[in-house]
Coordinates of C-alpha atoms in Angstrom, one line a residue:
X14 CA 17.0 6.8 -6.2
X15 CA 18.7 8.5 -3.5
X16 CA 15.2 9.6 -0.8
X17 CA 12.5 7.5 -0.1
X18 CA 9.5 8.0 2.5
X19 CA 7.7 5.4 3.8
X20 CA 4.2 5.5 5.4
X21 CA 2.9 2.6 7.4
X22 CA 6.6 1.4 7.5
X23 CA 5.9 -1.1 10.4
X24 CA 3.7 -3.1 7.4
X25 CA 5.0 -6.5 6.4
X26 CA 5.6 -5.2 3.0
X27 CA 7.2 -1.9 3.8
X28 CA 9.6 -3.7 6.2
X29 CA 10.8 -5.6 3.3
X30 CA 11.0 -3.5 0.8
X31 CA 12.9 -1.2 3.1
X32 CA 15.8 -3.4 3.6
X33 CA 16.0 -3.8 -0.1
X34 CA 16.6 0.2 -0.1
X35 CA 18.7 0.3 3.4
X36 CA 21.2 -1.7 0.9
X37 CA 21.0 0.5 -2.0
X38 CA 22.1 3.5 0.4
X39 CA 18.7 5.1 0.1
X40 CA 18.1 7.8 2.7
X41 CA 14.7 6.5 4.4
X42 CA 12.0 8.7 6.5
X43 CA 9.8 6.4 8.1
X44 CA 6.2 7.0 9.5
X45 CA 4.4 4.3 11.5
X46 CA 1.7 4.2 14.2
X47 CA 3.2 1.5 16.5
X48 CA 6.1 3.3 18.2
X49 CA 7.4 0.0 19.5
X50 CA 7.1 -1.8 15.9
X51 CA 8.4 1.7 14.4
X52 CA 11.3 1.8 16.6
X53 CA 11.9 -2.2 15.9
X54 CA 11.8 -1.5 12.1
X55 CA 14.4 1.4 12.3
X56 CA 16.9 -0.4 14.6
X57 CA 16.4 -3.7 11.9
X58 CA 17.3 -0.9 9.1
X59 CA 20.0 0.7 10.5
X60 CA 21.8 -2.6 11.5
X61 CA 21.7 -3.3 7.6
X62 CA 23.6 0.2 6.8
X63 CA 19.9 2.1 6.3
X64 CA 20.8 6.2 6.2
X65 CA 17.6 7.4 8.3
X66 CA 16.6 11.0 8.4
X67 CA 13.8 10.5 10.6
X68 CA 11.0 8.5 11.9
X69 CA 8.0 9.7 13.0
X70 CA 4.6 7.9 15.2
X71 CA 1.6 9.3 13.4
X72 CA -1.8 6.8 13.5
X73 CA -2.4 8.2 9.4
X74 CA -6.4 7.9 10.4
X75 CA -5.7 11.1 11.4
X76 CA -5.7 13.5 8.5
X77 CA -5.2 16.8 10.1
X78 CA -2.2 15.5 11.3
X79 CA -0.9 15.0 7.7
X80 CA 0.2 18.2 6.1
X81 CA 2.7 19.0 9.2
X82 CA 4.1 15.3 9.3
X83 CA 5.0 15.7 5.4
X84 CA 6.4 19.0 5.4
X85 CA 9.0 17.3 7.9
X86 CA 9.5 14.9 6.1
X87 CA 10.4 16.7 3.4
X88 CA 12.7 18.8 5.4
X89 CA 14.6 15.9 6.3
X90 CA 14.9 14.6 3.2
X91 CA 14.9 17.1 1.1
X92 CA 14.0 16.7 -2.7
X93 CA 11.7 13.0 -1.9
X94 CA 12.2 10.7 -5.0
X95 CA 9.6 7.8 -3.9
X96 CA 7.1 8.0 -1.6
X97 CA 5.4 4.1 -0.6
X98 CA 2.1 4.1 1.2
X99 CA 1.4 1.1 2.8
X100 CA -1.6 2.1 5.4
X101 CA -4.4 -0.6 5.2
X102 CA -6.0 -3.1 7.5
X103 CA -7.7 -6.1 6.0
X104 CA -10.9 -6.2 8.6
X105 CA -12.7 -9.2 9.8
X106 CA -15.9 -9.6 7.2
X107 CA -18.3 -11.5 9.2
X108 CA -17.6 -8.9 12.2
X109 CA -18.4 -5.8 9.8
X110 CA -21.3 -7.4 8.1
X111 CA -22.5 -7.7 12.2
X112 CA -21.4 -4.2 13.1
X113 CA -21.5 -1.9 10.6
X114 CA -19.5 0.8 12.4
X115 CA -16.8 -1.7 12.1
X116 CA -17.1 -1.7 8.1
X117 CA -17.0 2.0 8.2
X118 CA -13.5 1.8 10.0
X119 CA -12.3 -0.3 7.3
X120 CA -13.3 2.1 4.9
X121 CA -12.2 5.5 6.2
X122 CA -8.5 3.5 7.0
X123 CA -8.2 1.5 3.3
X124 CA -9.6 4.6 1.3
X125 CA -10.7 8.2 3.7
X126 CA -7.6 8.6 5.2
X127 CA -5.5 7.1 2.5
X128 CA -7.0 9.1 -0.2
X129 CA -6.8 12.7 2.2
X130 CA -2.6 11.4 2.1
X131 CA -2.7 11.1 -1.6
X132 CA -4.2 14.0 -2.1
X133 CA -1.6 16.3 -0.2
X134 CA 1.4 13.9 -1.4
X135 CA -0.1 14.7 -5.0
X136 CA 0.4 18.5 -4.5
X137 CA 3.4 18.9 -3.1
X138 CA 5.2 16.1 -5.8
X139 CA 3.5 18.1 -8.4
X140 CA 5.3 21.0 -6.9
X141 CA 8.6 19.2 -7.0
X142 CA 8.2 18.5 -10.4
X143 CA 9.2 14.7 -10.4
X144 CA 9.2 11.7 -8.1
X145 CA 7.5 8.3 -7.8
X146 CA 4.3 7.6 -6.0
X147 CA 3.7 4.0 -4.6
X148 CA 0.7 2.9 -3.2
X149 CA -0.3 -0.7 -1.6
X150 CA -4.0 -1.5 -3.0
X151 CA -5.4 -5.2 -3.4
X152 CA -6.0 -7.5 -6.3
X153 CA -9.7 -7.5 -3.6
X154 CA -10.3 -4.5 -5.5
X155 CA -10.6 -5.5 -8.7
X156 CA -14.0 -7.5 -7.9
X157 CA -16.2 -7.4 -5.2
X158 CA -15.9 -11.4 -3.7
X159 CA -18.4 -12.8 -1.3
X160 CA -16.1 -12.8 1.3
X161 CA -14.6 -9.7 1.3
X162 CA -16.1 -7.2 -0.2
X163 CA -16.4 -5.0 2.2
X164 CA -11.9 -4.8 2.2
X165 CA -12.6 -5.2 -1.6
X166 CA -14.3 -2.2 -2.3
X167 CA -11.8 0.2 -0.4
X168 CA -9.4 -1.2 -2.0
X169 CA -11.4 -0.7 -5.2
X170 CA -12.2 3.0 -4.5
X171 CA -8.4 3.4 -3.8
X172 CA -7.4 2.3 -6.9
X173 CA -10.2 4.3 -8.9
X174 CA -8.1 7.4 -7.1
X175 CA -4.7 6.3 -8.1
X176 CA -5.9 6.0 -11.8
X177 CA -7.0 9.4 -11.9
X178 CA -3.8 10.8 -9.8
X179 CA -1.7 9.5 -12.4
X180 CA -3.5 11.0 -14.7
X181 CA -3.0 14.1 -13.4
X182 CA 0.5 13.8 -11.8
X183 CA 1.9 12.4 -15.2
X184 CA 2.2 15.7 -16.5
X185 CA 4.2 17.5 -13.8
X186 CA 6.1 14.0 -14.0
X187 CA 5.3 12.0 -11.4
X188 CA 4.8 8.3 -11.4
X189 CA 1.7 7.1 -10.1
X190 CA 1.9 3.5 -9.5
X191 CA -0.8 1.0 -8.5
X192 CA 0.1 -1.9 -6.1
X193 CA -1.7 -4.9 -6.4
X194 CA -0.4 -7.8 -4.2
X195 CA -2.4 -10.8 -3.4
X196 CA -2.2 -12.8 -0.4
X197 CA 1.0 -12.2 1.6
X198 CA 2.6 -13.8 4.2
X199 CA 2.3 -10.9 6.8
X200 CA 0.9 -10.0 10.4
X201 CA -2.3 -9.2 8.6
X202 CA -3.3 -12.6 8.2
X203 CA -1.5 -14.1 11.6
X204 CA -3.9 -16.6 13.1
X205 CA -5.8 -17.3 10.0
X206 CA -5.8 -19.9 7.4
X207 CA -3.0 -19.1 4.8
X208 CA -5.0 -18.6 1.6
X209 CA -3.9 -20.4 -2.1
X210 CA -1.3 -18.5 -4.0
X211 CA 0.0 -17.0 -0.4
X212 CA 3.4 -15.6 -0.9
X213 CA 6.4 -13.9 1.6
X214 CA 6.6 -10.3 1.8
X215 CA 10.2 -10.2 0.6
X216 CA 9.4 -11.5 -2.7
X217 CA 6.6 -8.8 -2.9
X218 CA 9.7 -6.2 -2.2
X219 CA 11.9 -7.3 -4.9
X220 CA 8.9 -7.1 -7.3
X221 CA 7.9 -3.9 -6.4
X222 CA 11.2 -2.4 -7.0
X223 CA 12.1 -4.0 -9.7
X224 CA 8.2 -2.7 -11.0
X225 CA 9.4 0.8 -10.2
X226 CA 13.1 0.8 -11.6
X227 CA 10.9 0.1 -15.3
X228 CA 8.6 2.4 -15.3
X229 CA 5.9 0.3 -14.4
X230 CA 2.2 2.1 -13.4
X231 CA 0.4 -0.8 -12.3
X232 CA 1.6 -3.8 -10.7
X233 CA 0.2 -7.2 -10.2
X234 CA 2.4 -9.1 -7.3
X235 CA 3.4 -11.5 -8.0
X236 CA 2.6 -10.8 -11.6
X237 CA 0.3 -14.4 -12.1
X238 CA -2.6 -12.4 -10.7
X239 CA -2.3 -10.2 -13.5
X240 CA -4.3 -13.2 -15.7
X241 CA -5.6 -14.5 -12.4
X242 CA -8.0 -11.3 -12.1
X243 CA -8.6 -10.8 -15.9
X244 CA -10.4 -14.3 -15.7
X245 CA -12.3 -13.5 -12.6
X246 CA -13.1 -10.2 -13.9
X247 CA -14.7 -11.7 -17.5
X248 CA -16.7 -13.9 -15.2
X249 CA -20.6 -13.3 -16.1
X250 CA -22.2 -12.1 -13.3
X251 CA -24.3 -15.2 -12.7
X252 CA -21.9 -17.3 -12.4
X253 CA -19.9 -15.5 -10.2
X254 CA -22.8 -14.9 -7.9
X255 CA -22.4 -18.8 -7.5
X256 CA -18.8 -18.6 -6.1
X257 CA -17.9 -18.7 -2.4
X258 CA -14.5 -17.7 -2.4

């Protein structure tokens, strides 16, 4: 791997698993919304030897906007060989359910916007003819819970997308690979209570890119909620009605 963008790269996750490429010598374009947390991450990056070609402030909500930021970032880089999207928010469930103009912001950031980015980063990497797309979902997603649902189903439409762009990029040879992390240690749960199983974002990194280096298309991180989500999954519905997690 020798180019890598990164969208949302001011995410806990991103910041990570950028280092772990700043010391492979991969040339990194990075795309936040935060200019101060975007130019923090860059400085962090280029302390630890990280080739930039650019970085860009873009809030992705705005999908008009998307089409002109990737064809620079392709100009800078040139040829990209991964591309990691890590734009989300997690939302605050009991403010949705109150306001539903709030749930609809969840939505259109977790899957709208997301899903517009996709769609252009699918053409032009089925144009180049090879390449790996990475995309942050949400273990959330694979079952609507009481308390979350609303986060859990965009995340859950997200990764309904990403199955059918793999489908269709897998030809042109791309990789399509679905991320899904459980709870992680990042600014996206500062001030609440840590939940079970809660893990730092650095060991999500080294997952994820060991995940990519074989091939992987869907990833479970740390991999325990692979079996973890297959039980809650097989759940009958009446029971799982009687859950409050």
């Amino acid at each position: 791997m020798q180019s890598a963008l990164i969208l949302g790269a001011s995410s806990g996750i991103a910041q990570a698993f950028g280092r772990l490429l700043a010391e492979r010598g991969v040339t990194l374009y990075l795309v936040a919304r935060d200019p101060r947390k975007l130019e923090a991450v860059s400085a962090d990056l280029s302390a630890r030897g990280a080739c930039l070609a650019g970085t860009e402030v873009l809030d992705l909500n705005l999908h008009a906007e998307h089409a002109a930021m990737l064809e620079r970032a392709w100009a800078a880089l040139g040829p990209v060989d991964l591309v990691l999207v890590a734009h989300g928010m997690l939302g605050d469930q009991a403010a949705c359910e109150a306001d539903p103009a709030l749930a609809m912001e969840l939505m259109r950031t977790n899957y709208a916007a997301t899903g517009v980015l996709l769609l252009h980063l699918a053409t032009r990497l089925e144009a180049q003819g090879r390449g790996q797309l990475a995309v942050l979902s949400s273990v959330a997603g694979e079952r609507g819970r009481r308390s979350n649902y609303i986060y859990g189903s965009s995340k859950a439409g997200l990764s309904a997308l990403l199955s059918g762009l793999r489908a269709r990029l897998a030809p042109a040879g791309v990789q399509v690979v679905t991320v899904l992390p459980g709870p992680v240690r990042t600014a996206m749960l500062a001030g609440r209570p840590l939940p079970p199983l809660t893990v730092e974002p650095e060991l999500v990194a080294r997952q994820l890119l060991r995940g990519l280096e074989r091939g992987a298309h869907t990833l479970w991180l740390p991999p325990k909620w692979r079996a973890i989500m297959a039980v809650i999954r097989a759940l009958p519905e009446a029971i799982f009605m009687k859950l409050k997690f």
